Coordinates of C-alpha atoms in Angstrom, one line a residue:
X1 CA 125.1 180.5 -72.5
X2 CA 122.2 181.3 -70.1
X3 CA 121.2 180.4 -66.7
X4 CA 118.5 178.0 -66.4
X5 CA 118.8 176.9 -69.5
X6 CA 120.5 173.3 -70.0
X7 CA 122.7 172.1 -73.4
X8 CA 123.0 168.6 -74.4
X9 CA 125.6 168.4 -77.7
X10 CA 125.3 165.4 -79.8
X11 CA 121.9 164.5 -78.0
X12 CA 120.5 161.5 -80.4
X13 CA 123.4 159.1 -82.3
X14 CA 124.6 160.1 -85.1
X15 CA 122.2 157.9 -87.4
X16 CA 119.0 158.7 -85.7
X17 CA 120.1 162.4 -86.0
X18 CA 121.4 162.1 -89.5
X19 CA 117.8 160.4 -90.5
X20 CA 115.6 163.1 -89.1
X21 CA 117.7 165.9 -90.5
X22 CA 117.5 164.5 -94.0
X23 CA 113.4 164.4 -94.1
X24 CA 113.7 167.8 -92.1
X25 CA 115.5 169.7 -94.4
X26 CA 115.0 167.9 -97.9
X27 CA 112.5 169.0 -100.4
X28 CA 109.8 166.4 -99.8
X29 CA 108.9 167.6 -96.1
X30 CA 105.7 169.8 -95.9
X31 CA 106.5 173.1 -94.2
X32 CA 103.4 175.5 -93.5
X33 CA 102.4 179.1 -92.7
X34 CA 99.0 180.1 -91.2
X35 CA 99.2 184.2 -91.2
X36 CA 95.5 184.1 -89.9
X37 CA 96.0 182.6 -86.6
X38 CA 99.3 184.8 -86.2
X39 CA 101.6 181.8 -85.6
X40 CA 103.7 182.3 -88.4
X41 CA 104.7 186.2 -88.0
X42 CA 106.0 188.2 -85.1
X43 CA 104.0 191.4 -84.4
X44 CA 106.5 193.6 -86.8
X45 CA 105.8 192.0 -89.7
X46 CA 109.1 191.3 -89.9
X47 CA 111.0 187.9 -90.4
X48 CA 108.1 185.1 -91.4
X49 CA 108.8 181.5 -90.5
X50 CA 107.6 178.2 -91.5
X51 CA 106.0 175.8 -89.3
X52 CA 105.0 172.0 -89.1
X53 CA 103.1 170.8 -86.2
X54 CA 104.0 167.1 -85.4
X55 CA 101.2 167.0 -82.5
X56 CA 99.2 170.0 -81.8
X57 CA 95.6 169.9 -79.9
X58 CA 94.8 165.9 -80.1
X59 CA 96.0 166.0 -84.7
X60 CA 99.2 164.6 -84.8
X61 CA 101.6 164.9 -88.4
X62 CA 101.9 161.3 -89.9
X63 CA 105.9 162.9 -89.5
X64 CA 105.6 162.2 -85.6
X65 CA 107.3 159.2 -85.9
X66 CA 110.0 160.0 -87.4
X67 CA 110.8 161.5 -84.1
X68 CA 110.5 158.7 -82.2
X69 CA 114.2 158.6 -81.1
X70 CA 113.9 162.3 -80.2
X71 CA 110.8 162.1 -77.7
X72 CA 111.9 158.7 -76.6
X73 CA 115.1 160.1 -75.4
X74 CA 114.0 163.3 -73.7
X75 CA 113.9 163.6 -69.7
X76 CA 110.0 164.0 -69.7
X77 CA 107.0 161.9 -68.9
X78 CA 105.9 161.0 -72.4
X79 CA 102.1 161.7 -71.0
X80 CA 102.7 165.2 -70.6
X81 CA 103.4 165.8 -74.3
X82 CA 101.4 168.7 -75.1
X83 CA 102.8 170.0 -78.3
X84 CA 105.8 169.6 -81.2
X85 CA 106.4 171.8 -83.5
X86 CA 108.9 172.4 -86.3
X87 CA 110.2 175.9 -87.0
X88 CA 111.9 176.6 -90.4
X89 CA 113.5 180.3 -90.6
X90 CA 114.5 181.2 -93.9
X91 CA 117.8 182.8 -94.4
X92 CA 117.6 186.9 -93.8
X93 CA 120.0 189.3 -95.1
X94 CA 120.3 190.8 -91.6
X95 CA 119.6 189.0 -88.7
X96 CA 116.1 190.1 -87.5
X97 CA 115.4 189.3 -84.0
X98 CA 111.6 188.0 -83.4
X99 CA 109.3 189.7 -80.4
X100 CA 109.7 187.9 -77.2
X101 CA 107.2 185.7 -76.1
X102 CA 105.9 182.3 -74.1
X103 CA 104.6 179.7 -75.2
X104 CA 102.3 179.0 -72.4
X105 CA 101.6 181.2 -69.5
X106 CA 102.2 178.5 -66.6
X107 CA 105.5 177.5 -65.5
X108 CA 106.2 174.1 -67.9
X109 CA 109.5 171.6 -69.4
X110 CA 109.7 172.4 -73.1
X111 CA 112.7 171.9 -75.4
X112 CA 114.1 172.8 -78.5
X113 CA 116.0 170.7 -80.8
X114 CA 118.5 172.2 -83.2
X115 CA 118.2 170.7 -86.7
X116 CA 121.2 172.2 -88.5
X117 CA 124.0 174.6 -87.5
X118 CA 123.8 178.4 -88.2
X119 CA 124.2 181.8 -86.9
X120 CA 121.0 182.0 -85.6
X121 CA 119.8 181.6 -81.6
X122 CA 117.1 181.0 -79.6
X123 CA 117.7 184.7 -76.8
X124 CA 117.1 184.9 -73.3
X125 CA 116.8 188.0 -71.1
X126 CA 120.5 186.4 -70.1
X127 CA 122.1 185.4 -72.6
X128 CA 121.1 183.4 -75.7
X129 CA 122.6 179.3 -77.1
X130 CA 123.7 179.3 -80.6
X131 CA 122.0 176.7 -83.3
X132 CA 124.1 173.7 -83.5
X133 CA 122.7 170.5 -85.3
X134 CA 121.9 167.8 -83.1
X135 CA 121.7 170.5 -80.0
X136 CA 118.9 170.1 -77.1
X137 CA 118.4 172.9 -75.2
X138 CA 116.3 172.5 -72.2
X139 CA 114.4 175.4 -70.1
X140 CA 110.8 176.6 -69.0
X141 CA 109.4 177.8 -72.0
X142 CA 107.1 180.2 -69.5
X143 CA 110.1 182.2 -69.4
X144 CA 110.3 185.2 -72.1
X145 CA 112.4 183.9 -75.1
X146 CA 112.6 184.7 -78.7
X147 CA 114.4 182.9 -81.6
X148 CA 116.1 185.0 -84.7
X149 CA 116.9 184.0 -88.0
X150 CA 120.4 183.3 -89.7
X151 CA 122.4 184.7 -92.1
X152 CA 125.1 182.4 -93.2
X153 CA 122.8 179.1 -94.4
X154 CA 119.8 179.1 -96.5
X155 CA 117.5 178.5 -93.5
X156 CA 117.5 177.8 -89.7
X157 CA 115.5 174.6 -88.0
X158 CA 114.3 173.7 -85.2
X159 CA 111.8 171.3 -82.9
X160 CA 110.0 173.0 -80.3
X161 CA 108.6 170.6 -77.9
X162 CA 106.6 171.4 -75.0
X163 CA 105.4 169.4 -72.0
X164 CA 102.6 170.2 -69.5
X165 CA 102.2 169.5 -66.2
X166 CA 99.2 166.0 -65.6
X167 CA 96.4 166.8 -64.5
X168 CA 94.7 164.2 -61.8
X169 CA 91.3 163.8 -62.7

């Protein structure tokens, strides 16, 4: 594990879990790459990854229900929601390690949900949390992470959710 980083096993129950894992990784749910806006490749070229975006700048996925028990659940002021994404990392031969980045400069609550259990990880200059289904791992996604893929199922997946600060107006 890392510092500054929380775990939560078995975060939703069992059939809320069970439901969103089945559209998640069944053959019916619409996974995406966008090479031109750079969200789907690390800078090496090395170790594409599939996306979904449930909400993302005010266009929401007609899939965002479906996480309903997920976002209902999390310690977070639902009004802060700024984005959800899915990541889907096909299976590698060798484990390739993407480039470390943030996903937003300023300090911020984000999350990632762990859809199904591999060898993969999300890294941290400290340490790194292994992918286990059903697995919510909390921490300021401001700080420099990076995910990897897996080696020992046909793909990795998560949610990445992030929440931003309200603004008074």
């Amino acid at each position: 594990m890392t510092s500054n980083v929380d775990v939560i096993d078995n975060f939703l129950d069992r059939q809320d879990f069970l439901r969103i894992k089945q559209v998640m990784m069944s053959d019916r749910f619409p996974w995406y790459t966008d090479p031109n806006k750079g969200v789907a490749w690390n800078e090496s070229k090395d170790g594409m990854y599939f996306i979904h975006n449930f909400l993302y700048q005010r266009s929401q996925s007609d899939f965002l229900v479906l996480l309903e028990p997920l976002l209902n659940k999390l310690p977070y002021d639902r009004s802060g929601l700024g984005s959800v994404k899915g990541n889907m990392y096909p299976s590698m031969r060798r484990k390739i390690y993407h480039d470390w980045h943030t996903d937003h400069r300023l300090s911020h609550k984000g999350c990632v949900f762990s859809i199904n259990s591999n060898n993969g990880f999300t890294c941290f200059k400290n340490g790194k949390v292994k992918s286990v289904e059903n697995r919510l791992m909390l921490f300021d996604p401001s700080v420099p992470h990076r995910s990897t893929t897996c080696t020992d199922q046909t793909c990795r997946v998560n949610i990445n959710i992030n929440y931003y600060p309200v603004t008074s107006s």
